[in-house]
Short mmCIF file of N, CA and C in Angstrom, two decimals:
data_model
loop_
_atom_site.label_atom_id
_atom_site.label_comp_id
_atom_site.label_asym_id
_atom_site.label_seq_id
_atom_site.Cartn_x
_atom_site.Cartn_y
_atom_site.Cartn_z
N UNK R 1023 -29.31 -48.18 21.33
CA UNK R 1023 -30.56 -47.49 21.06
C UNK R 1023 -30.36 -45.98 21.08
N UNK R 1024 -29.45 -45.54 21.92
CA UNK R 1024 -29.20 -44.12 22.03
C UNK R 1024 -28.55 -43.57 20.77
N UNK R 1025 -27.65 -44.31 20.15
CA UNK R 1025 -26.96 -43.85 18.96
C UNK R 1025 -27.90 -43.68 17.77
N UNK R 1026 -28.76 -44.65 17.44
CA UNK R 1026 -29.68 -44.45 16.31
C UNK R 1026 -30.61 -43.25 16.54
N UNK R 1027 -31.07 -43.05 17.77
CA UNK R 1027 -31.96 -41.92 18.06
C UNK R 1027 -31.21 -40.60 17.89
N UNK R 1028 -29.96 -40.54 18.32
CA UNK R 1028 -29.15 -39.33 18.16
C UNK R 1028 -28.89 -39.02 16.70
N UNK R 1029 -28.56 -40.06 15.93
CA UNK R 1029 -28.29 -39.88 14.51
C UNK R 1029 -29.56 -39.43 13.79
N UNK R 1030 -30.70 -40.04 14.12
CA UNK R 1030 -31.97 -39.64 13.50
C UNK R 1030 -32.32 -38.20 13.83
N UNK R 1031 -32.10 -37.82 15.06
CA UNK R 1031 -32.37 -36.44 15.48
C UNK R 1031 -31.47 -35.46 14.74
N UNK R 1032 -30.21 -35.81 14.58
CA UNK R 1032 -29.26 -34.96 13.88
C UNK R 1032 -29.68 -34.77 12.43
N UNK R 1033 -30.08 -35.86 11.73
CA UNK R 1033 -30.53 -35.76 10.35
C UNK R 1033 -31.80 -34.92 10.22
N UNK R 1034 -32.70 -35.05 11.18
CA UNK R 1034 -33.93 -34.27 11.16
C UNK R 1034 -33.61 -32.78 11.30
N UNK R 1035 -32.76 -32.43 12.21
CA UNK R 1035 -32.38 -31.02 12.41
C UNK R 1035 -31.67 -30.47 11.19
N UNK R 1036 -30.73 -31.23 10.62
CA UNK R 1036 -30.01 -30.77 9.43
C UNK R 1036 -30.95 -30.60 8.24
N UNK R 1037 -31.91 -31.50 8.08
CA UNK R 1037 -32.82 -31.38 6.94
C UNK R 1037 -33.74 -30.17 7.08
N UNK R 1038 -34.12 -29.83 8.28
CA UNK R 1038 -34.98 -28.65 8.50
C UNK R 1038 -34.23 -27.38 8.11
N UNK R 1039 -32.99 -27.25 8.55
CA UNK R 1039 -32.24 -26.02 8.28
C UNK R 1039 -31.68 -25.96 6.86
N UNK R 1040 -31.37 -27.08 6.27
CA UNK R 1040 -30.79 -27.06 4.93
C UNK R 1040 -31.84 -26.80 3.85
N UNK R 1041 -33.09 -27.08 4.11
CA UNK R 1041 -34.13 -26.92 3.10
C UNK R 1041 -34.89 -25.60 3.22
N UNK R 1042 -34.62 -24.84 4.24
CA UNK R 1042 -35.38 -23.59 4.40
C UNK R 1042 -34.89 -22.55 3.39
N UNK R 1043 -35.85 -21.85 2.81
CA UNK R 1043 -35.52 -20.80 1.85
C UNK R 1043 -35.65 -19.45 2.54
N UNK R 1044 -34.83 -18.53 2.11
CA UNK R 1044 -34.87 -17.20 2.68
C UNK R 1044 -36.10 -16.45 2.18
N UNK R 1045 -36.78 -15.77 3.07
CA UNK R 1045 -37.93 -14.96 2.72
C UNK R 1045 -37.51 -13.53 2.43
N UNK R 1046 -36.24 -13.21 2.62
CA UNK R 1046 -35.76 -11.85 2.41
C UNK R 1046 -35.78 -11.50 0.93
N UNK R 1047 -36.12 -10.26 0.60
CA UNK R 1047 -36.09 -9.84 -0.81
C UNK R 1047 -34.67 -9.96 -1.37
N UNK R 1048 -34.60 -10.31 -2.65
CA UNK R 1048 -33.32 -10.50 -3.30
C UNK R 1048 -32.96 -9.34 -4.23
N UNK R 1049 -33.90 -8.47 -4.51
CA UNK R 1049 -33.67 -7.40 -5.49
C UNK R 1049 -32.62 -6.41 -5.02
N UNK R 1050 -31.68 -6.03 -5.90
CA UNK R 1050 -30.70 -5.00 -5.54
C UNK R 1050 -31.33 -3.60 -5.51
N UNK R 1051 -32.61 -3.50 -5.85
CA UNK R 1051 -33.29 -2.21 -5.89
C UNK R 1051 -33.93 -1.82 -4.57
N UNK R 1052 -34.03 -2.73 -3.60
CA UNK R 1052 -34.73 -2.44 -2.35
C UNK R 1052 -34.18 -1.14 -1.74
N UNK R 1053 -35.10 -0.23 -1.41
CA UNK R 1053 -34.74 1.06 -0.84
C UNK R 1053 -35.36 2.19 -1.64
N UNK R 1054 -34.96 3.41 -1.31
CA UNK R 1054 -35.52 4.59 -1.97
C UNK R 1054 -34.51 5.19 -2.95
N UNK R 1055 -34.98 5.49 -4.15
CA UNK R 1055 -34.17 6.03 -5.24
C UNK R 1055 -34.87 7.28 -5.78
N UNK R 1056 -34.08 8.27 -6.21
CA UNK R 1056 -34.66 9.49 -6.77
C UNK R 1056 -34.02 9.85 -8.10
N UNK R 1057 -34.87 10.31 -9.01
CA UNK R 1057 -34.44 10.94 -10.25
C UNK R 1057 -34.84 12.41 -10.11
N UNK R 1058 -33.85 13.31 -10.17
CA UNK R 1058 -34.10 14.74 -9.97
C UNK R 1058 -33.74 15.49 -11.24
N UNK R 1059 -34.69 16.31 -11.70
CA UNK R 1059 -34.50 17.07 -12.93
C UNK R 1059 -34.78 18.54 -12.67
N UNK R 1060 -33.79 19.38 -12.93
CA UNK R 1060 -33.97 20.82 -12.75
C UNK R 1060 -34.47 21.44 -14.05
N UNK R 1061 -35.50 22.29 -13.94
CA UNK R 1061 -36.04 22.98 -15.11
C UNK R 1061 -35.73 24.46 -14.94
N UNK R 1062 -34.75 24.94 -15.73
CA UNK R 1062 -34.28 26.33 -15.63
C UNK R 1062 -35.41 27.34 -15.76
N UNK R 1063 -36.24 27.17 -16.76
CA UNK R 1063 -37.27 28.16 -17.05
C UNK R 1063 -38.29 28.29 -15.93
N UNK R 1064 -38.44 27.26 -15.11
CA UNK R 1064 -39.39 27.30 -14.00
C UNK R 1064 -38.70 27.48 -12.65
N UNK R 1065 -37.38 27.28 -12.63
CA UNK R 1065 -36.56 27.38 -11.42
C UNK R 1065 -37.05 26.42 -10.33
N UNK R 1066 -37.39 25.18 -10.74
CA UNK R 1066 -37.81 24.15 -9.79
C UNK R 1066 -37.24 22.80 -10.20
N UNK R 1067 -37.27 21.89 -9.25
CA UNK R 1067 -36.83 20.51 -9.45
C UNK R 1067 -38.04 19.60 -9.51
N UNK R 1068 -38.10 18.75 -10.53
CA UNK R 1068 -39.09 17.68 -10.59
C UNK R 1068 -38.40 16.42 -10.09
N UNK R 1069 -39.01 15.75 -9.13
CA UNK R 1069 -38.38 14.59 -8.49
C UNK R 1069 -39.32 13.39 -8.58
N UNK R 1070 -38.80 12.31 -9.15
CA UNK R 1070 -39.51 11.03 -9.13
C UNK R 1070 -38.81 10.14 -8.12
N UNK R 1071 -39.56 9.70 -7.11
CA UNK R 1071 -39.03 8.83 -6.07
C UNK R 1071 -39.62 7.44 -6.23
N UNK R 1072 -38.74 6.44 -6.29
CA UNK R 1072 -39.16 5.05 -6.36
C UNK R 1072 -38.71 4.39 -5.06
N UNK R 1073 -39.64 3.88 -4.29
CA UNK R 1073 -39.31 3.16 -3.06
C UNK R 1073 -39.65 1.70 -3.27
N UNK R 1074 -38.62 0.90 -3.52
CA UNK R 1074 -38.79 -0.52 -3.77
C UNK R 1074 -38.96 -1.24 -2.44
N UNK R 1075 -40.12 -1.89 -2.27
CA UNK R 1075 -40.47 -2.51 -0.99
C UNK R 1075 -40.08 -3.98 -0.92
N UNK R 1076 -40.12 -4.65 -2.05
CA UNK R 1076 -39.77 -6.07 -2.09
C UNK R 1076 -39.35 -6.42 -3.52
N UNK R 1077 -39.42 -7.69 -3.87
CA UNK R 1077 -38.95 -8.14 -5.19
C UNK R 1077 -39.92 -7.86 -6.32
N UNK R 1078 -41.08 -7.26 -6.02
CA UNK R 1078 -42.04 -7.05 -7.10
C UNK R 1078 -42.86 -5.75 -6.99
N UNK R 1079 -42.82 -5.06 -5.87
CA UNK R 1079 -43.63 -3.85 -5.69
C UNK R 1079 -42.78 -2.64 -5.31
N UNK R 1080 -43.18 -1.49 -5.84
CA UNK R 1080 -42.56 -0.25 -5.42
C UNK R 1080 -43.58 0.86 -5.40
N UNK R 1081 -43.31 1.87 -4.56
CA UNK R 1081 -44.14 3.07 -4.50
C UNK R 1081 -43.49 4.12 -5.37
N UNK R 1082 -44.32 4.80 -6.15
CA UNK R 1082 -43.88 5.85 -7.05
C UNK R 1082 -44.47 7.15 -6.57
N UNK R 1083 -43.63 8.16 -6.46
CA UNK R 1083 -44.09 9.48 -6.01
C UNK R 1083 -43.42 10.52 -6.89
N UNK R 1084 -44.21 11.42 -7.45
CA UNK R 1084 -43.67 12.51 -8.27
C UNK R 1084 -43.98 13.82 -7.55
N UNK R 1085 -42.91 14.57 -7.23
CA UNK R 1085 -43.06 15.80 -6.46
C UNK R 1085 -42.29 16.94 -7.12
N UNK R 1086 -42.40 18.12 -6.51
CA UNK R 1086 -41.70 19.31 -6.97
C UNK R 1086 -40.97 19.92 -5.78
N UNK R 1087 -39.74 20.42 -6.02
CA UNK R 1087 -38.94 21.04 -4.96
C UNK R 1087 -38.33 22.35 -5.45
N UNK R 1088 -38.02 23.22 -4.48
CA UNK R 1088 -37.29 24.46 -4.81
C UNK R 1088 -35.80 24.19 -4.93
N UNK R 1089 -35.29 23.32 -4.05
CA UNK R 1089 -33.88 22.93 -4.12
C UNK R 1089 -33.79 21.41 -4.25
N UNK R 1090 -32.70 20.95 -4.82
CA UNK R 1090 -32.58 19.54 -5.21
C UNK R 1090 -32.88 18.57 -4.07
N UNK R 1091 -32.33 18.79 -2.91
CA UNK R 1091 -32.52 17.85 -1.80
C UNK R 1091 -33.39 18.44 -0.71
N UNK R 1092 -34.13 19.48 -1.02
CA UNK R 1092 -34.99 20.14 -0.04
C UNK R 1092 -36.31 19.42 0.16
N UNK R 1093 -37.18 20.10 0.88
CA UNK R 1093 -38.51 19.56 1.15
C UNK R 1093 -39.37 19.63 -0.11
N UNK R 1094 -40.29 18.70 -0.22
CA UNK R 1094 -41.23 18.70 -1.35
C UNK R 1094 -42.21 19.85 -1.18
N UNK R 1095 -42.42 20.61 -2.26
CA UNK R 1095 -43.41 21.68 -2.26
C UNK R 1095 -44.82 21.12 -2.41
N UNK R 1096 -44.94 20.05 -3.20
CA UNK R 1096 -46.23 19.43 -3.46
C UNK R 1096 -46.07 18.21 -4.33
N UNK R 1097 -47.21 17.63 -4.67
CA UNK R 1097 -47.24 16.35 -5.37
C UNK R 1097 -47.85 16.48 -6.76
N UNK R 1098 -47.46 15.55 -7.61
CA UNK R 1098 -48.05 15.41 -8.94
C UNK R 1098 -48.68 14.03 -9.10
N UNK R 1099 -48.13 13.05 -8.38
CA UNK R 1099 -48.57 11.66 -8.53
C UNK R 1099 -48.10 10.83 -7.35
N UNK R 1100 -48.96 9.91 -6.91
CA UNK R 1100 -48.59 8.88 -5.93
C UNK R 1100 -49.24 7.58 -6.40
N UNK R 1101 -48.45 6.51 -6.50
CA UNK R 1101 -49.00 5.24 -6.95
C UNK R 1101 -48.15 4.09 -6.43
N UNK R 1102 -48.73 2.92 -6.39
CA UNK R 1102 -47.98 1.70 -6.15
C UNK R 1102 -47.91 0.95 -7.47
N UNK R 1103 -46.74 0.42 -7.78
CA UNK R 1103 -46.52 -0.22 -9.06
C UNK R 1103 -45.88 -1.59 -8.85
N UNK R 1104 -45.98 -2.44 -9.86
CA UNK R 1104 -45.24 -3.69 -9.83
C UNK R 1104 -44.07 -3.57 -10.78
N UNK R 1105 -43.05 -4.36 -10.53
CA UNK R 1105 -41.88 -4.38 -11.41
C UNK R 1105 -41.32 -5.77 -11.50
N UNK R 1106 -40.49 -5.96 -12.52
CA UNK R 1106 -39.78 -7.22 -12.70
C UNK R 1106 -38.36 -6.87 -13.15
N UNK R 1107 -37.39 -7.42 -12.48
CA UNK R 1107 -35.98 -7.25 -12.84
C UNK R 1107 -35.38 -8.63 -13.05
N UNK R 1108 -35.06 -8.95 -14.30
CA UNK R 1108 -34.40 -10.21 -14.63
C UNK R 1108 -33.11 -9.89 -15.35
N UNK R 1109 -32.00 -10.15 -14.68
CA UNK R 1109 -30.70 -9.76 -15.22
C UNK R 1109 -30.65 -8.25 -15.27
N UNK R 1110 -30.47 -7.68 -16.46
CA UNK R 1110 -30.46 -6.22 -16.58
C UNK R 1110 -31.73 -5.69 -17.26
N UNK R 1111 -32.72 -6.56 -17.45
CA UNK R 1111 -33.98 -6.15 -18.07
C UNK R 1111 -34.98 -5.76 -16.98
N UNK R 1112 -35.42 -4.52 -17.03
CA UNK R 1112 -36.34 -3.96 -16.03
C UNK R 1112 -37.63 -3.58 -16.73
N UNK R 1113 -38.75 -3.95 -16.14
CA UNK R 1113 -40.05 -3.51 -16.63
C UNK R 1113 -40.93 -3.19 -15.43
N UNK R 1114 -41.84 -2.25 -15.63
CA UNK R 1114 -42.74 -1.85 -14.54
C UNK R 1114 -44.08 -1.46 -15.11
N UNK R 1115 -45.07 -1.35 -14.19
CA UNK R 1115 -46.40 -0.97 -14.63
C UNK R 1115 -47.19 -0.43 -13.45
N UNK R 1116 -47.88 0.64 -13.68
CA UNK R 1116 -48.88 1.12 -12.73
C UNK R 1116 -50.02 1.70 -13.54
N UNK R 1117 -51.22 1.65 -12.99
CA UNK R 1117 -52.34 2.23 -13.73
C UNK R 1117 -53.17 3.15 -12.85
N UNK R 1118 -53.42 2.75 -11.61
CA UNK R 1118 -54.22 3.62 -10.76
C UNK R 1118 -53.34 4.28 -9.71
N UNK R 1119 -53.79 5.42 -9.25
CA UNK R 1119 -53.05 6.15 -8.25
C UNK R 1119 -53.79 7.42 -7.90
N UNK R 1120 -53.09 8.29 -7.21
CA UNK R 1120 -53.60 9.61 -6.90
C UNK R 1120 -52.84 10.60 -7.76
N UNK R 1121 -53.57 11.45 -8.48
CA UNK R 1121 -52.98 12.35 -9.46
C UNK R 1121 -53.41 13.79 -9.20
N UNK R 1122 -52.56 14.71 -9.64
CA UNK R 1122 -52.93 16.12 -9.63
C UNK R 1122 -53.44 16.48 -11.01
N UNK R 1123 -54.66 16.98 -11.04
CA UNK R 1123 -55.29 17.42 -12.28
C UNK R 1123 -55.46 18.93 -12.23
N UNK R 1124 -54.58 19.70 -12.88
CA UNK R 1124 -54.72 21.16 -12.85
C UNK R 1124 -56.07 21.58 -13.44
N UNK R 1125 -56.64 22.62 -12.85
CA UNK R 1125 -57.97 23.07 -13.30
C UNK R 1125 -57.91 24.01 -14.50
N UNK R 1126 -56.77 24.69 -14.67
CA UNK R 1126 -56.64 25.59 -15.83
C UNK R 1126 -55.17 25.74 -16.19
N UNK R 1127 -54.90 26.45 -17.26
CA UNK R 1127 -53.53 26.61 -17.77
C UNK R 1127 -52.61 27.32 -16.80
N UNK R 1128 -53.15 28.18 -15.96
CA UNK R 1128 -52.32 28.96 -15.03
C UNK R 1128 -52.20 28.32 -13.66
N UNK R 1129 -52.73 27.13 -13.50
CA UNK R 1129 -52.67 26.44 -12.21
C UNK R 1129 -51.23 26.04 -11.91
N UNK R 1130 -50.88 25.92 -10.64
CA UNK R 1130 -49.52 25.47 -10.29
C UNK R 1130 -49.27 24.05 -10.82
N UNK R 1131 -48.02 23.67 -10.86
CA UNK R 1131 -47.63 22.36 -11.39
C UNK R 1131 -47.69 21.25 -10.34
N UNK R 1132 -48.14 21.56 -9.15
CA UNK R 1132 -48.21 20.59 -8.05
C UNK R 1132 -49.31 21.01 -7.09
N UNK R 1133 -49.65 20.10 -6.19
CA UNK R 1133 -50.70 20.38 -5.21
C UNK R 1133 -50.36 19.68 -3.90
N UNK R 1134 -51.00 20.10 -2.81
CA UNK R 1134 -50.85 19.35 -1.55
C UNK R 1134 -51.39 17.93 -1.72
N UNK R 1135 -50.89 17.00 -0.94
CA UNK R 1135 -51.28 15.59 -1.05
C UNK R 1135 -52.80 15.42 -0.97
N UNK R 1136 -53.45 16.18 -0.12
CA UNK R 1136 -54.89 16.03 0.06
C UNK R 1136 -55.70 16.50 -1.15
N UNK R 1137 -55.08 17.19 -2.08
CA UNK R 1137 -55.78 17.63 -3.30
C UNK R 1137 -55.61 16.67 -4.47
N UNK R 1138 -54.82 15.62 -4.29
CA UNK R 1138 -54.69 14.61 -5.34
C UNK R 1138 -55.99 13.83 -5.44
N UNK R 1139 -56.31 13.41 -6.65
CA UNK R 1139 -57.56 12.69 -6.91
C UNK R 1139 -57.26 11.33 -7.54
N UNK R 1140 -58.11 10.34 -7.22
CA UNK R 1140 -57.91 9.02 -7.84
C UNK R 1140 -58.04 9.11 -9.36
N UNK R 1141 -57.23 8.34 -10.02
CA UNK R 1141 -57.27 8.30 -11.48
C UNK R 1141 -56.64 7.03 -11.99
N UNK R 1142 -56.81 6.79 -13.27
CA UNK R 1142 -56.26 5.60 -13.92
C UNK R 1142 -55.54 6.04 -15.18
N UNK R 1143 -54.34 5.53 -15.36
CA UNK R 1143 -53.60 5.74 -16.60
C UNK R 1143 -53.72 4.46 -17.41
N UNK R 1144 -54.15 4.58 -18.62
CA UNK R 1144 -54.33 3.42 -19.48
C UNK R 1144 -53.10 3.27 -20.37
N UNK R 1145 -52.06 2.59 -19.85
CA UNK R 1145 -50.86 2.35 -20.64
C UNK R 1145 -51.20 1.39 -21.77
N UNK R 1146 -50.69 1.63 -22.94
CA UNK R 1146 -50.89 0.72 -24.06
C UNK R 1146 -49.72 -0.23 -24.21
N UNK R 1147 -48.75 -0.11 -23.31
CA UNK R 1147 -47.60 -1.00 -23.32
C UNK R 1147 -46.97 -1.00 -21.93
N UNK R 1148 -46.16 -1.98 -21.63
CA UNK R 1148 -45.44 -2.03 -20.36
C UNK R 1148 -44.04 -1.50 -20.61
N UNK R 1149 -43.65 -0.40 -19.92
CA UNK R 1149 -42.29 0.12 -20.12
C UNK R 1149 -41.25 -0.94 -19.76
N UNK R 1150 -40.30 -1.15 -20.67
CA UNK R 1150 -39.26 -2.15 -20.49
C UNK R 1150 -37.97 -1.62 -21.08
N UNK R 1151 -36.86 -1.98 -20.45
CA UNK R 1151 -35.56 -1.56 -20.96
C UNK R 1151 -34.43 -2.13 -20.13
N UNK R 1152 -33.26 -1.57 -20.35
CA UNK R 1152 -32.05 -2.03 -19.67
C UNK R 1152 -31.78 -1.17 -18.45
N UNK R 1153 -31.49 -1.83 -17.34
CA UNK R 1153 -31.15 -1.16 -16.10
C UNK R 1153 -29.69 -1.50 -15.80
N UNK R 1154 -28.88 -0.47 -15.58
CA UNK R 1154 -27.47 -0.70 -15.26
C UNK R 1154 -27.09 0.07 -14.01
N UNK R 1155 -26.34 -0.60 -13.13
CA UNK R 1155 -25.91 -0.01 -11.87
C UNK R 1155 -24.51 0.58 -11.99
N UNK R 1156 -24.25 1.61 -11.18
CA UNK R 1156 -22.90 2.14 -11.06
C UNK R 1156 -22.06 1.11 -10.29
N UNK R 1157 -20.74 1.29 -10.30
CA UNK R 1157 -19.84 0.34 -9.61
C UNK R 1157 -20.15 0.23 -8.12
N UNK R 1158 -20.51 1.35 -7.48
CA UNK R 1158 -20.78 1.30 -6.04
C UNK R 1158 -22.25 0.97 -5.73
N UNK R 1159 -23.05 0.74 -6.77
CA UNK R 1159 -24.46 0.36 -6.65
C UNK R 1159 -25.30 1.40 -5.93
N UNK R 1160 -24.86 2.67 -5.99
CA UNK R 1160 -25.61 3.77 -5.37
C UNK R 1160 -26.44 4.53 -6.40
N UNK R 1161 -26.33 4.16 -7.66
CA UNK R 1161 -27.19 4.75 -8.68
C UNK R 1161 -27.41 3.73 -9.79
N UNK R 1162 -28.54 3.91 -10.48
CA UNK R 1162 -28.81 3.08 -11.64
C UNK R 1162 -29.36 3.95 -12.75
N UNK R 1163 -29.14 3.50 -13.97
CA UNK R 1163 -29.67 4.18 -15.14
C UNK R 1163 -30.62 3.23 -15.85
N UNK R 1164 -31.79 3.75 -16.16
CA UNK R 1164 -32.80 2.97 -16.87
C UNK R 1164 -32.92 3.51 -18.28
N UNK R 1165 -32.54 2.68 -19.24
CA UNK R 1165 -32.67 3.04 -20.65
C UNK R 1165 -33.84 2.26 -21.22
N UNK R 1166 -34.97 2.95 -21.30
CA UNK R 1166 -36.17 2.30 -21.81
C UNK R 1166 -36.02 2.01 -23.29
N UNK R 1167 -36.56 0.88 -23.71
CA UNK R 1167 -36.57 0.55 -25.14
C UNK R 1167 -37.32 1.63 -25.89
N UNK R 1168 -36.94 1.86 -27.12
CA UNK R 1168 -37.59 2.91 -27.90
C UNK R 1168 -39.06 2.61 -28.09
N UNK R 1169 -39.81 3.68 -28.27
CA UNK R 1169 -41.25 3.56 -28.51
C UNK R 1169 -41.47 3.19 -29.97
N UNK R 1170 -42.13 2.07 -30.17
CA UNK R 1170 -42.34 1.56 -31.51
C UNK R 1170 -43.81 1.77 -31.89
N UNK R 1171 -44.08 2.84 -32.63
CA UNK R 1171 -45.46 3.17 -32.99
C UNK R 1171 -46.06 2.16 -33.96
N UNK R 1172 -45.38 1.85 -35.03
CA UNK R 1172 -45.94 0.94 -36.04
C UNK R 1172 -44.96 -0.15 -36.45
N UNK R 1173 -43.69 0.21 -36.58
CA UNK R 1173 -42.69 -0.76 -37.01
C UNK R 1173 -41.33 -0.30 -36.50
N UNK R 1174 -40.30 -1.11 -36.73
CA UNK R 1174 -38.96 -0.74 -36.29
C UNK R 1174 -38.47 0.54 -36.96
N UNK R 1175 -39.03 0.87 -38.10
CA UNK R 1175 -38.64 2.08 -38.82
C UNK R 1175 -39.05 3.33 -38.04
N UNK R 1176 -40.18 3.25 -37.34
CA UNK R 1176 -40.71 4.39 -36.61
C UNK R 1176 -40.36 4.36 -35.12
N UNK R 1177 -39.27 3.74 -34.77
CA UNK R 1177 -38.88 3.60 -33.37
C UNK R 1177 -38.37 4.95 -32.83
N UNK R 1178 -39.06 5.46 -31.81
CA UNK R 1178 -38.72 6.77 -31.23
C UNK R 1178 -37.90 6.54 -29.96
N UNK R 1179 -36.65 7.02 -29.91
CA UNK R 1179 -35.82 6.79 -28.72
C UNK R 1179 -36.37 7.55 -27.50
N UNK R 1180 -36.22 6.93 -26.33
CA UNK R 1180 -36.65 7.53 -25.07
C UNK R 1180 -35.39 7.82 -24.26
N UNK R 1181 -35.24 9.05 -23.73
CA UNK R 1181 -34.03 9.39 -22.97
C UNK R 1181 -33.88 8.49 -21.74
N UNK R 1182 -32.64 8.18 -21.40
CA UNK R 1182 -32.38 7.38 -20.19
C UNK R 1182 -32.63 8.25 -18.96
N UNK R 1183 -32.88 7.58 -17.85
CA UNK R 1183 -33.11 8.27 -16.58
C UNK R 1183 -32.20 7.65 -15.54
N UNK R 1184 -31.52 8.51 -14.76
CA UNK R 1184 -30.61 8.03 -13.72
C UNK R 1184 -31.21 8.31 -12.35
N UNK R 1185 -31.20 7.29 -11.51
CA UNK R 1185 -31.73 7.37 -10.15
C UNK R 1185 -30.59 7.21 -9.15
N UNK R 1186 -30.65 7.97 -8.08
CA UNK R 1186 -29.65 7.94 -7.01
C UNK R 1186 -30.28 7.34 -5.78
N UNK R 1187 -29.58 6.43 -5.10
CA UNK R 1187 -30.10 5.84 -3.86
C UNK R 1187 -30.00 6.87 -2.75
N UNK R 1188 -31.12 7.08 -2.05
CA UNK R 1188 -31.14 8.11 -1.00
C UNK R 1188 -31.33 7.54 0.39
N UNK R 1189 -31.48 6.23 0.52
CA UNK R 1189 -31.49 5.63 1.87
C UNK R 1189 -30.79 4.32 1.87
#
C-alpha cells in the first residue's frame, strides 16, 4: 500500500512542476533604451526613452538635454504604449499621453513635467518595421517600413533609429 501511494504522490508532484508556465516576460526588449539625437543648430540633445515593462507595454518619454547623458532639461511627451515583437517585426502604438504644446513660435522646445497637458494623437496607421539587435544585444535598430501614401510608387522611406540599452 505504501508503494502505490508513494508512486502516486511522485506523479502528482512531477505533473505540477512540469506543466507550470513561466510568468516572466520573454521579450529581449525588457529594460530602458534611449535614442539620442544631437541638433547642432540648437546645441541640444533630443532623447527618446523607451522603457519596456513586459511583453506588450512600454513607457515612452521624449526629453531634451544639454549633454548626451546628462540630466533632462524638460519634457516633450510622456505616454504608455503597446508593442508587438514577432521575430524581427516590431510594431507599436500610442494615442494618449501628456504632451508639451508650445504657446507661440518663440516658446522653448520643452517644458517641466507639470506643464505637460493631456492629449491624443490620431495615428492613421500602426508603425511597423524591422528591428535588429547588435551582437551584444545592447542596442537595436528599428527600420520602419516606408510610408505609403497612396501606392507602392509613392512610398516615402523613413530613417532608421538606433536605441542603446541604458539599464
